[in-house]
mmCIF file of C-alpha atoms and ligand atoms in Angstrom:
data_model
loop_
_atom_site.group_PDB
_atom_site.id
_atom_site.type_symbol
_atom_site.label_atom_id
_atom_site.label_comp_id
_atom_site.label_asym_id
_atom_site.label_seq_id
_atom_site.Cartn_x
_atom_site.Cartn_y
_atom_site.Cartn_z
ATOM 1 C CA UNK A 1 -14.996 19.778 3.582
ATOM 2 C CA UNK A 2 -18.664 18.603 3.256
ATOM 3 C CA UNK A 3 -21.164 15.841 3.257
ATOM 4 C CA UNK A 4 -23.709 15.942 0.955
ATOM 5 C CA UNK A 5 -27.296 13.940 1.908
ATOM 6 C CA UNK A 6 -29.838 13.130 -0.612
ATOM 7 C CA UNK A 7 -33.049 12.817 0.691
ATOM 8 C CA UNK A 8 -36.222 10.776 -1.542
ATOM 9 C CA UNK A 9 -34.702 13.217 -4.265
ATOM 10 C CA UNK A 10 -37.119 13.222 -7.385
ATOM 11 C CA UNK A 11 -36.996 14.967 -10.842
ATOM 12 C CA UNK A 12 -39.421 14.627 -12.717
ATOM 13 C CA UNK A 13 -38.885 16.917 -16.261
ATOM 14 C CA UNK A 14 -42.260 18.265 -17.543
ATOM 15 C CA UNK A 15 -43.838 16.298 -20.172
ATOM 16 C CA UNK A 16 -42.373 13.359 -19.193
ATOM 17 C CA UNK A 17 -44.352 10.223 -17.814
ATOM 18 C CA UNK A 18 -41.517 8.456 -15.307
ATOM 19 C CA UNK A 19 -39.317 10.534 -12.987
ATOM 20 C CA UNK A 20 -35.350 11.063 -14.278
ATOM 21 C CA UNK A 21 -34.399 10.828 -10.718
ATOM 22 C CA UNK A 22 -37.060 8.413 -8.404
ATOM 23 C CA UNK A 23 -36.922 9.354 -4.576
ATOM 24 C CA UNK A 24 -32.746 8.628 -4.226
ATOM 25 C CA UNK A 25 -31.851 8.851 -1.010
ATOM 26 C CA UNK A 26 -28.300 8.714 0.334
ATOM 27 C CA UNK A 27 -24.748 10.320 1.930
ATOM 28 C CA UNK A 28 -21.675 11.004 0.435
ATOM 29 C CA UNK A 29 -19.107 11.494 3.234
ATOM 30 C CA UNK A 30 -17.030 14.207 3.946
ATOM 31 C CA UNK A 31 -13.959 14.193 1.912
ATOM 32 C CA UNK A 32 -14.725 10.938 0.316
ATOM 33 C CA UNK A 33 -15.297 9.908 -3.538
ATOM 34 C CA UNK A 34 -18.814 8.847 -4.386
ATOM 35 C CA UNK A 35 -19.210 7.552 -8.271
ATOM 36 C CA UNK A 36 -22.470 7.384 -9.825
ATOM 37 C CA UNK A 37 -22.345 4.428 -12.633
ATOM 38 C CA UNK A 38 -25.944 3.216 -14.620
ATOM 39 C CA UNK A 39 -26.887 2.471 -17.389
ATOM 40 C CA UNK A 40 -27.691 5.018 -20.037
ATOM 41 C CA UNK A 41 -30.428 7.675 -18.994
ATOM 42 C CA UNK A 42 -30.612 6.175 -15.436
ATOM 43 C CA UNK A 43 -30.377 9.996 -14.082
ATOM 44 C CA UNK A 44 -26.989 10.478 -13.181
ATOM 45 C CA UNK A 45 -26.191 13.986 -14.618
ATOM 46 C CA UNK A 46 -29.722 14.701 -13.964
ATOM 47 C CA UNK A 47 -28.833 13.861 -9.928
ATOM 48 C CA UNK A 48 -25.514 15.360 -10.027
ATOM 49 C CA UNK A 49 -26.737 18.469 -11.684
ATOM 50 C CA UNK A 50 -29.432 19.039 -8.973
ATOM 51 C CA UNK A 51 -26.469 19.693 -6.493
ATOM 52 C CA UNK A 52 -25.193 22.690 -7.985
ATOM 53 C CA UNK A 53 -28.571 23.666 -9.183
ATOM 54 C CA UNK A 54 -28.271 23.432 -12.589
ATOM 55 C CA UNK A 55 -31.229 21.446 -12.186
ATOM 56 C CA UNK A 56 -34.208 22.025 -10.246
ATOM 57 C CA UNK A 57 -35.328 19.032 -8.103
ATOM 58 C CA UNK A 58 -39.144 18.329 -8.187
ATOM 59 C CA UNK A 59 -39.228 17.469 -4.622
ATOM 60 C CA UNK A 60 -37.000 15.937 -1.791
ATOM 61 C CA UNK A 61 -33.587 17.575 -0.120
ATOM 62 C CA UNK A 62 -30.267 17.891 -0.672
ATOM 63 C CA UNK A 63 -28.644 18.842 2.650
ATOM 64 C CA UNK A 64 -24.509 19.901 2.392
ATOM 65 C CA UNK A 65 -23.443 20.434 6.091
ATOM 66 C CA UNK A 66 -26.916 20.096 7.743
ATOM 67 C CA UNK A 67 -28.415 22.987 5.327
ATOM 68 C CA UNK A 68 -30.767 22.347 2.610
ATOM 69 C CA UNK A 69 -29.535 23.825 -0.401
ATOM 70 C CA UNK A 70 -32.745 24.358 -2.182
ATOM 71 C CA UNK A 71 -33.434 27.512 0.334
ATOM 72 C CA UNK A 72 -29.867 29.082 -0.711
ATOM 73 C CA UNK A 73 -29.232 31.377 -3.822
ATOM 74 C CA UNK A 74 -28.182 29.335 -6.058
ATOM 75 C CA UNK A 75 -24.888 31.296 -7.305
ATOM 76 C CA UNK A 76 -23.552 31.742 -3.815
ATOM 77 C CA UNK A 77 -23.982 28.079 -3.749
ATOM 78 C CA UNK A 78 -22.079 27.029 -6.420
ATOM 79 C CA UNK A 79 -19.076 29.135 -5.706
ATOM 80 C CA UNK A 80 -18.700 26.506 -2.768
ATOM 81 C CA UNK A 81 -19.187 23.621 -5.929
ATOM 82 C CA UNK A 82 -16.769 22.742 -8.538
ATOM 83 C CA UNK A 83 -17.768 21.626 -11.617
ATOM 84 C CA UNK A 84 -15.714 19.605 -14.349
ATOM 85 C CA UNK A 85 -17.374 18.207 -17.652
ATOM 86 C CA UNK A 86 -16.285 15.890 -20.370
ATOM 87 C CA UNK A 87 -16.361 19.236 -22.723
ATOM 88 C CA UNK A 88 -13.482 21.216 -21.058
ATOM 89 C CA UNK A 89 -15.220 24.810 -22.723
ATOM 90 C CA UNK A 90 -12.151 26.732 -21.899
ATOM 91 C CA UNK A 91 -12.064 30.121 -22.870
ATOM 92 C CA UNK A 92 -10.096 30.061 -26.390
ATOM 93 C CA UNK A 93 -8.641 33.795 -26.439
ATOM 94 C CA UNK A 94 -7.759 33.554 -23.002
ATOM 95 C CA UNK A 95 -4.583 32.164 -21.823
ATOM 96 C CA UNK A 96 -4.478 29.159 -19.180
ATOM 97 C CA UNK A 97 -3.701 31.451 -16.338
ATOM 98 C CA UNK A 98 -6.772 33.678 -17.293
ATOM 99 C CA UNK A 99 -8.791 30.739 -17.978
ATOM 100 C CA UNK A 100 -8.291 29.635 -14.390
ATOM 101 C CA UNK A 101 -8.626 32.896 -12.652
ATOM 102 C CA UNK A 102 -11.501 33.856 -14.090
ATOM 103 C CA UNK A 103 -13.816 31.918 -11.969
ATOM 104 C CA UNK A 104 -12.293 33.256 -9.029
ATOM 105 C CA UNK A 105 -12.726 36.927 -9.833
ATOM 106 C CA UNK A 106 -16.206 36.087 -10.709
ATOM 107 C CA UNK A 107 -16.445 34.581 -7.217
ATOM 108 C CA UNK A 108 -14.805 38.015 -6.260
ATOM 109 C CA UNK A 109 -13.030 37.858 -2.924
ATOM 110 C CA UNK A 110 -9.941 37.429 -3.592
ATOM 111 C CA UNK A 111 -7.317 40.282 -3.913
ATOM 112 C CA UNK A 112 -5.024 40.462 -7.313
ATOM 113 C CA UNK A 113 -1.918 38.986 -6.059
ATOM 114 C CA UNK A 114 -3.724 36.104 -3.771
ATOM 115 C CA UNK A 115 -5.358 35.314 -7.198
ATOM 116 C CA UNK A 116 -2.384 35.346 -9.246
ATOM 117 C CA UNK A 117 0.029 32.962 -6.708
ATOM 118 C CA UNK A 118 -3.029 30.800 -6.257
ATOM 119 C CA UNK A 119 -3.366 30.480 -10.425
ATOM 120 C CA UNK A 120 0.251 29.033 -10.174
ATOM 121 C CA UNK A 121 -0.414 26.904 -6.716
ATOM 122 C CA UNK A 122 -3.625 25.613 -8.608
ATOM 123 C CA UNK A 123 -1.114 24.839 -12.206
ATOM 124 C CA UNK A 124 1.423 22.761 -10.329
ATOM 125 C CA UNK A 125 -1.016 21.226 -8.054
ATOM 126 C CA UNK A 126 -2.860 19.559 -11.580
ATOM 127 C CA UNK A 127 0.690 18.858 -12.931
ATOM 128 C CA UNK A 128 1.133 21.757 -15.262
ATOM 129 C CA UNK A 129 4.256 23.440 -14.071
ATOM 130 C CA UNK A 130 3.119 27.130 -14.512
ATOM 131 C CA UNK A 131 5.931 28.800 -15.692
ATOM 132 C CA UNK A 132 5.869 26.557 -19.174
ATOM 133 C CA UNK A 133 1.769 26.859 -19.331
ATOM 134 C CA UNK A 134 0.332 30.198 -17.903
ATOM 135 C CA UNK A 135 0.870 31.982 -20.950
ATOM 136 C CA UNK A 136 -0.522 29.327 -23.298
ATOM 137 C CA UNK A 137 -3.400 29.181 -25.303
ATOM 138 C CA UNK A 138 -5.844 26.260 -24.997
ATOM 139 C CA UNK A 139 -5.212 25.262 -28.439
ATOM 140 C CA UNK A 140 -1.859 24.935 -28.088
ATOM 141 C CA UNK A 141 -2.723 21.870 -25.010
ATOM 142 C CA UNK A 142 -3.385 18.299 -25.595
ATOM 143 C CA UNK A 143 -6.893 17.050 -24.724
ATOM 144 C CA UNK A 144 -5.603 15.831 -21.195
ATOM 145 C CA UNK A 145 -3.750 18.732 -20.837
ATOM 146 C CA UNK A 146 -6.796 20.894 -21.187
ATOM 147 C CA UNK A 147 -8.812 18.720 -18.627
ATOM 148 C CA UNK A 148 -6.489 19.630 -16.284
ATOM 149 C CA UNK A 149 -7.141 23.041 -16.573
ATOM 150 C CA UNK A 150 -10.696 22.508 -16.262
ATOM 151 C CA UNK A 151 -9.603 20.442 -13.278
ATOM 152 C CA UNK A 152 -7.607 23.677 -11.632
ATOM 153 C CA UNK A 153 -10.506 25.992 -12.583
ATOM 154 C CA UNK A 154 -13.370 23.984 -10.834
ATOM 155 C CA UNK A 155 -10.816 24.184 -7.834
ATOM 156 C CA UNK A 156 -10.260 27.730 -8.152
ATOM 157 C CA UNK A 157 -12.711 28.812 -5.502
ATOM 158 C CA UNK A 158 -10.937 25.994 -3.321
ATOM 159 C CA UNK A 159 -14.436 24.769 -2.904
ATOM 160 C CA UNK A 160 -15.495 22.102 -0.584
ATOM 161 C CA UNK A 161 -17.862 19.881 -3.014
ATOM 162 C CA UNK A 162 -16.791 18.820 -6.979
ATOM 163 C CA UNK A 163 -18.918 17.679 -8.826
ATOM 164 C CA UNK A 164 -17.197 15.635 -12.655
ATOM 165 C CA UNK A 165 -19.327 14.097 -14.951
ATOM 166 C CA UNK A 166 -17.314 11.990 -16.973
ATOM 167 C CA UNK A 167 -14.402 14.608 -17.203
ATOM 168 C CA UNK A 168 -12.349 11.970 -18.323
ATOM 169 C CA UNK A 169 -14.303 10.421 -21.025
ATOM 170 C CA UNK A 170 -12.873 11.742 -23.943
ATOM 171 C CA UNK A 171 -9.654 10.918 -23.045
ATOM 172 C CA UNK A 172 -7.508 7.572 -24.504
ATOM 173 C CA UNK A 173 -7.124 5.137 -22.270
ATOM 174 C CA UNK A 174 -3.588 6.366 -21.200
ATOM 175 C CA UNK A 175 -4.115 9.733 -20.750
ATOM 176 C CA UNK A 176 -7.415 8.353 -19.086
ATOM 177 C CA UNK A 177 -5.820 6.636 -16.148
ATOM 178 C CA UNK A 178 -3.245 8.935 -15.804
ATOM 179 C CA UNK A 179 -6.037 11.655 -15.232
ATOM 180 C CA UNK A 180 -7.499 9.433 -12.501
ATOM 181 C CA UNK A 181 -4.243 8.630 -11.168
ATOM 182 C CA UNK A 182 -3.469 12.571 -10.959
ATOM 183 C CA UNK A 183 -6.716 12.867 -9.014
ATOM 184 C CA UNK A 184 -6.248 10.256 -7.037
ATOM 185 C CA UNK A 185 -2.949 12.258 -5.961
ATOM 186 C CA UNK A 186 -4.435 15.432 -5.637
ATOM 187 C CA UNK A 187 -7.524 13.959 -3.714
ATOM 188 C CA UNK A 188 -4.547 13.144 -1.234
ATOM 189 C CA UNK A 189 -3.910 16.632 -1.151
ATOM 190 C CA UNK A 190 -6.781 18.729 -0.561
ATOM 191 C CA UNK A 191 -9.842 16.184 0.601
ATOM 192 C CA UNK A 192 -12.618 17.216 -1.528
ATOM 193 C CA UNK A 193 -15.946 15.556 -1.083
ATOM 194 C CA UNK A 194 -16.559 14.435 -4.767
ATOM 195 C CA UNK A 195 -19.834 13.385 -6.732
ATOM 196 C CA UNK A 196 -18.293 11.647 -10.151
ATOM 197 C CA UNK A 197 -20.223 10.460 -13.214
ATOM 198 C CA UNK A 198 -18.775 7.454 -14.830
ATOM 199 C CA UNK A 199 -19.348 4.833 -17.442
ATOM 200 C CA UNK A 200 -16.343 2.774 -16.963
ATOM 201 C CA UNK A 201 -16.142 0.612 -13.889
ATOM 202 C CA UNK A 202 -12.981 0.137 -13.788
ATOM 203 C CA UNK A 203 -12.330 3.962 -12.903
ATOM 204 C CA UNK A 204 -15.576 3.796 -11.166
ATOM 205 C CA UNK A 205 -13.501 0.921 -8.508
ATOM 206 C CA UNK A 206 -10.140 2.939 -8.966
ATOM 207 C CA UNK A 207 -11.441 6.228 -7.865
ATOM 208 C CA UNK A 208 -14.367 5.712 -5.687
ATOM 209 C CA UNK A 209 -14.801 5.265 -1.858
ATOM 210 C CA UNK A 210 -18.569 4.878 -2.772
ATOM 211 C CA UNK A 211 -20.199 3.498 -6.101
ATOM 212 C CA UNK A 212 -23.227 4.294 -6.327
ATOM 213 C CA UNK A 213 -25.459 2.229 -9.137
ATOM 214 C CA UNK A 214 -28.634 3.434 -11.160
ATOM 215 C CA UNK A 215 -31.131 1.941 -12.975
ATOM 216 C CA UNK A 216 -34.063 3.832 -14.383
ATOM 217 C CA UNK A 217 -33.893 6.963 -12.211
ATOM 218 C CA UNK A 218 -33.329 5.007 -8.733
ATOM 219 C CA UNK A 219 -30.436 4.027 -6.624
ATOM 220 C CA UNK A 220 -30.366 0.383 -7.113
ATOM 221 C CA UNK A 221 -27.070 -0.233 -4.351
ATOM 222 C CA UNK A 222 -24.369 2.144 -3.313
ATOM 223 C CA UNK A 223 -21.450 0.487 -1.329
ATOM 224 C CA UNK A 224 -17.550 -0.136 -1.500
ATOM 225 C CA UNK A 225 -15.993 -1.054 -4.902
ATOM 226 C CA UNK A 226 -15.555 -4.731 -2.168
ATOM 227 C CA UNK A 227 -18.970 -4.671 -1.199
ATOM 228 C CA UNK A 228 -20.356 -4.463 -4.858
ATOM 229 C CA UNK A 229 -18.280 -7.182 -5.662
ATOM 230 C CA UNK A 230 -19.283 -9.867 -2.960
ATOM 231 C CA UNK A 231 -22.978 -8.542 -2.665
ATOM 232 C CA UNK A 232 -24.557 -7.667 -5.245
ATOM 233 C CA UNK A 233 -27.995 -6.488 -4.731
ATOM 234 C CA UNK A 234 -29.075 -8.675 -8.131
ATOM 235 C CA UNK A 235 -27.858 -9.747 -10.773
ATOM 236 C CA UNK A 236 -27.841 -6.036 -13.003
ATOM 237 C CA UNK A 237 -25.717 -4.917 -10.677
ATOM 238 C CA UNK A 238 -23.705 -8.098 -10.799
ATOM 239 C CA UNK A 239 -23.301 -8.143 -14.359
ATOM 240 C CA UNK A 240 -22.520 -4.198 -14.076
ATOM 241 C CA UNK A 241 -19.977 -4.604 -11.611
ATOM 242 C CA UNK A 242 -18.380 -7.514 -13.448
ATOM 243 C CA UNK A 243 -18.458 -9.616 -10.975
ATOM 244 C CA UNK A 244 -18.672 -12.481 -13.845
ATOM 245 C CA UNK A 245 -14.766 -11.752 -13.871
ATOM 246 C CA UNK A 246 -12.616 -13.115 -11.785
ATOM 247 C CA UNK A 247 -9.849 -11.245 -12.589
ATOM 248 C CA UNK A 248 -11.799 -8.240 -10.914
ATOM 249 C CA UNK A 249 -12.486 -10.103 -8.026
ATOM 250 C CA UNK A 250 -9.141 -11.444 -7.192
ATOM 251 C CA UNK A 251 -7.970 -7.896 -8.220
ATOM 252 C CA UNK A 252 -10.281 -6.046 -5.886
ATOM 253 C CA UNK A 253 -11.365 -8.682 -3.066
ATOM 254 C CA UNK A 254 -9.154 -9.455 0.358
ATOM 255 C CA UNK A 255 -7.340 -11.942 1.266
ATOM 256 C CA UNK A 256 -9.314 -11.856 4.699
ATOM 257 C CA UNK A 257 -12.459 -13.103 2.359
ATOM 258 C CA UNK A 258 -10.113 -16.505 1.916
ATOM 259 C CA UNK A 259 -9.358 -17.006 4.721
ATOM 260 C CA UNK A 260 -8.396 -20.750 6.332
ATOM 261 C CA UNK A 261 -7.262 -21.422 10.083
ATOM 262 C CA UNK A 262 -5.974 -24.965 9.321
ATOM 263 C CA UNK A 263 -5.001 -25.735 5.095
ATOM 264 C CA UNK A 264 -4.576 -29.730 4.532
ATOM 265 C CA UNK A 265 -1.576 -28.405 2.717
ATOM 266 C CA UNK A 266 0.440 -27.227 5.609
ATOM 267 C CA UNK A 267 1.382 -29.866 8.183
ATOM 268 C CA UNK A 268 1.168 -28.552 11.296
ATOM 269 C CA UNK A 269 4.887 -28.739 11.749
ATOM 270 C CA UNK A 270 5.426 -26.300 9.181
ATOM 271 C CA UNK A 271 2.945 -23.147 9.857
ATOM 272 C CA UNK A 272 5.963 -21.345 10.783
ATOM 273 C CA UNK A 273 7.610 -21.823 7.969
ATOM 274 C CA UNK A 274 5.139 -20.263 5.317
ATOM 275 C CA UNK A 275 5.605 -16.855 3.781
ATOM 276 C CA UNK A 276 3.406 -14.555 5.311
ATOM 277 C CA UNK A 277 1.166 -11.451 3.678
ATOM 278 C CA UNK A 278 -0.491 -8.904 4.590
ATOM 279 C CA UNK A 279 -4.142 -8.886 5.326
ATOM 280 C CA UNK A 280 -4.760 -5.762 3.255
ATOM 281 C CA UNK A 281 -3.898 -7.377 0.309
ATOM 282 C CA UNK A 282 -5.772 -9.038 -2.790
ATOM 283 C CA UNK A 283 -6.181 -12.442 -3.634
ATOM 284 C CA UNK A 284 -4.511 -11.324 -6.936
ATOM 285 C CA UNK A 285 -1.246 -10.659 -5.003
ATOM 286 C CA UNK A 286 -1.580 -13.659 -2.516
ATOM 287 C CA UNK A 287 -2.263 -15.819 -5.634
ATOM 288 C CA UNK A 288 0.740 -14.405 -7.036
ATOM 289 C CA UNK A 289 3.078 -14.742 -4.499
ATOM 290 C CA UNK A 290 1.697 -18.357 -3.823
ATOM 291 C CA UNK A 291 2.927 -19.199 -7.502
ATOM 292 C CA UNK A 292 6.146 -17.041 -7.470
ATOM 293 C CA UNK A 293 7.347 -18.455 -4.457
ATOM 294 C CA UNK A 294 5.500 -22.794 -4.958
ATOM 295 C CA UNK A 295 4.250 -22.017 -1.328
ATOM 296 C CA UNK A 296 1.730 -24.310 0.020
ATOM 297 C CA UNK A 297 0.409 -21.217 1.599
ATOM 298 C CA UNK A 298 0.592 -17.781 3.424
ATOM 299 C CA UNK A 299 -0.038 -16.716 6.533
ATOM 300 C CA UNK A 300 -1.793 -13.834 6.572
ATOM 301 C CA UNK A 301 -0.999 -11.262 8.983
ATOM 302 C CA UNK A 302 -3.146 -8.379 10.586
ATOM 303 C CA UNK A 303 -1.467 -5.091 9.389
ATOM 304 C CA UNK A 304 -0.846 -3.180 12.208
ATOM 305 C CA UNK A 305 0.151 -5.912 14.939
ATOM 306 C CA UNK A 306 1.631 -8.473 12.426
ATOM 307 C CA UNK A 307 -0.690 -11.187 14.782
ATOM 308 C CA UNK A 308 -1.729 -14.311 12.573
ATOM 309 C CA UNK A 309 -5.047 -13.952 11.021
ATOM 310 C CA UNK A 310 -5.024 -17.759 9.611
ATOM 311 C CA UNK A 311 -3.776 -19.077 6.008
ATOM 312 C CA UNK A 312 -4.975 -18.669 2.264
ATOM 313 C CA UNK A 313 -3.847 -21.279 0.210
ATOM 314 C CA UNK A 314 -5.036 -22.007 -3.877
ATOM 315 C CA UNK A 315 -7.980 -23.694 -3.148
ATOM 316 C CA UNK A 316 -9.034 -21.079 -0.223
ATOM 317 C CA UNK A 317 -9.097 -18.426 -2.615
ATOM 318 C CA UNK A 318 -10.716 -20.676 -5.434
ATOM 319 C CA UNK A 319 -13.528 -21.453 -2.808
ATOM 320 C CA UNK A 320 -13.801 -17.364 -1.763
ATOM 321 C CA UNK A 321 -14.592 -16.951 -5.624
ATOM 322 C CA UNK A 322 -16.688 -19.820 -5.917
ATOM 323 C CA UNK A 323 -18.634 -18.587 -2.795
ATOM 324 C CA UNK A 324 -18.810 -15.233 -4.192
ATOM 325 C CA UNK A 325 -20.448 -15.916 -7.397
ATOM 326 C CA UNK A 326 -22.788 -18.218 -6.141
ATOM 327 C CA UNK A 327 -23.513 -14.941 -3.437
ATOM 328 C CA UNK A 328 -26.847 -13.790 -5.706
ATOM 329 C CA UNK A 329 -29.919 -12.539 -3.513
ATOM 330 C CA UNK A 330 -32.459 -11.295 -6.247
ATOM 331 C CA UNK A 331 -34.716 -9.503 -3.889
ATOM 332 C CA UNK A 332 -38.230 -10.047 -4.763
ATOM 333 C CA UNK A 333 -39.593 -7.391 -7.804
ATOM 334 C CA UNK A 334 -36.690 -6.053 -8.275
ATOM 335 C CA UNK A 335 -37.022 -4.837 -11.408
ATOM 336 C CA UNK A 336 -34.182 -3.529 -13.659
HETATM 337 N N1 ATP B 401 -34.198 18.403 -20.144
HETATM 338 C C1 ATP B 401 -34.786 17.211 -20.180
HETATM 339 N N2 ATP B 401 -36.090 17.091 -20.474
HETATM 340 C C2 ATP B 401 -36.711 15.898 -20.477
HETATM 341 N N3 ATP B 401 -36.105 14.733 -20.185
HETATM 342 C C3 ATP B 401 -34.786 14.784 -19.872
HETATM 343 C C4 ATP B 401 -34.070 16.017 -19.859
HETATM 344 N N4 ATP B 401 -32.785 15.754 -19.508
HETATM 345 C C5 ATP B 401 -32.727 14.428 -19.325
HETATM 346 N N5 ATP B 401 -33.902 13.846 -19.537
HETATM 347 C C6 ATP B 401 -34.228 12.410 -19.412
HETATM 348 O O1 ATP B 401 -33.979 12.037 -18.081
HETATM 349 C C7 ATP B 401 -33.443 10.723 -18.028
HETATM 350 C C8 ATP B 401 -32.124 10.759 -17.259
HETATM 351 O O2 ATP B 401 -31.156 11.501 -18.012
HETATM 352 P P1 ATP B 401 -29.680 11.708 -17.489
HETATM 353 O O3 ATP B 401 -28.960 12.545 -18.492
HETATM 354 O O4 ATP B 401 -29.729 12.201 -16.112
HETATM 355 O O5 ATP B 401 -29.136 10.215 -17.496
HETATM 356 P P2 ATP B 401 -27.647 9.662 -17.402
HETATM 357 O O6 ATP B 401 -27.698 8.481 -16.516
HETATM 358 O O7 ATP B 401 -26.710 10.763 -17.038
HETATM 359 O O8 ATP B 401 -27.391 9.221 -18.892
HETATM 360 P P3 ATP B 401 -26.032 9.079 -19.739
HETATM 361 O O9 ATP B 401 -25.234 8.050 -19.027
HETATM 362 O O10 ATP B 401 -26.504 8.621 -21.084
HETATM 363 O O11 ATP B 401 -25.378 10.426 -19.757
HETATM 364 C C9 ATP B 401 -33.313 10.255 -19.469
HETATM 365 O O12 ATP B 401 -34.415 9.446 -19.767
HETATM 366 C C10 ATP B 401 -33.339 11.527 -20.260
HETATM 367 O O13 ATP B 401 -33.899 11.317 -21.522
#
């Protein structure tokens, strides 16, 4: 595993008058998700590309476990990156198995039979049982199918970093979120630190630990899918986030954010009485077990010691929304 650090990272292509990437500094925790979501041209690829070195920064660092990786060679770099793009590029005379094990023999390292149980390991592990798929062609595999490959190829190296700029983008929506649900799974598995490109928030909140937003080249606010939600920096960010919709919000924010220690709507004699939930859930799920069950409300419960937190009722988590789109702190010249 590894963290990767930006430090006042700046590219600034030649001929150009404003920097791609202005002086972005932040982490992206070991074995966590990080996604990087803009608008159009706001330097995502550009920043994601500088950490395996397809790109040249023009100045700052980019430290992976306390080592700036602008003083190592760059190929002995990215054999500890994986890389997945939208265009899969798999090898077309090749079969799946060779497609796979080809970046780990160019890696070198590893001896014929590691490589050949690890092709299988790597198969499985994206969902492709091998036996039915090593010997394929890439044309004979669905679009998702393929992206899976690409998926088990970038991990062929089992490399600590990977880096996916909207791998899933070409994908329908299905296929789409059962890609991210596949990573999600995997992610489980082997703890990756991951730097993903997305346009779609939605997968942006699904997949991400971190979401990191862009406007013009700098890094406008990076927190939890949560944080984004209730604080937006401004209102770009706001309106990118969707925090306009309240489904999103009830889907994404706690029931802790709703909270109330004593609801008009439960006489006191009856605070025992109320279903409880748990305090890890949404306001979505309290809302709909409030209607499901006609509840006047729930006590919610801390998860690991089942102690009362307090009570959400309706209106608690009508006022937590209220409250949260009123939350706007435009910081002075902010400009977007
Ligand atoms: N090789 C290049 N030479 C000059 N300018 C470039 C080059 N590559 C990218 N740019 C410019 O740098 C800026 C950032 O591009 P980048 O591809 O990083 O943005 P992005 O956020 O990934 O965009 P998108 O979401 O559309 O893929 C854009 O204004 C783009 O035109």
């Amino acid at each position: 595993m590894a963290q990767i650090r930006f430090h006042e990272i700046t590219k600034k292509y030649p001929g150009t008058s404003t920097p791609a990437v202005n002086a972005v500094t932040f982490d992206v925790p070991e074995g966590s998700t990080c996604m990087l979501v803009g608008t159009s041209g706001s330097g995502k690829t550009t920043l994601l590309r500088m950490v395996n070195r397809l790109i040249e920064p023009t100045s700052g660092e980019i430290i992976i476990d306390g080592k700036n990786i602008l003083q190592e060679n760059p190929i002995q770099l990215r054999r500890r990156i994986g890389y997945v793009i939208q265009q899969v590029g798999l090898f077309p005379h090749m079969t799946i198995a060779e497609n796979v094990r080809v970046t780990a023999e160019i890696a070198g390292g590893w001896s014929k039979e590691k490589l050949a149980s690890r092709v299988d390991e790597l198969l499985e592990l994206v969902g492709l049982p091998a036996k039915e798929y090593r010997q394929r062609f890439p044309r004979q595999l669905s679009g998702g199918q393929q992206q899976r490959v690409g998926l088990a190829r970038a991990l062929a190296t089992d490399p600590a970093i990977l880096l996916m700029d909207e791998p899933f983008g070409a994908l329908d929506a299905i296929t789409r979120a059962r890609m991210q649900d596949e990573l999600l799974r995997i992610q489980r598995n082997v703890r990756k630190t991951i730097l993903f490109v997305s346009h779609d928030i939605e997968e942006a909140f699904k997949l991400g630990n971190q979401v990191a937003v862009m406007s013009e080249g700098k890094l406008i606010q990076i927190g939890s899918p949560v944080e984004l939600l209730a604080q937006p920096v401004n209102d770009f960010v706001r309106r990118l986030v969707g925090g306009d919709n309240i489904l999103r919000q009830l889907q994404y924010l706690p029931v802790a954010d709703a909270l109330d220690n004593r609801p008009e709507a439960v006489s006191s004699a009856h605070w025992g009485d109320v279903p409880t939930c748990s305090e890890d859930e949404t306001l979505l799920q309290a809302m709909l077990q409030l209607l499901e069950t006609n509840a006047p409300a729930l006590a919610v419960q801390r998860k690991d010691t089942d102690n009362l937190l307090g009570y959400v009722t309706l209106t608690s988590i009508n006022h937590a929304i209220t409250r949260v789109r009123g939350n706007q702190n435009v910081p002075e010249g902010t400009h977007i």
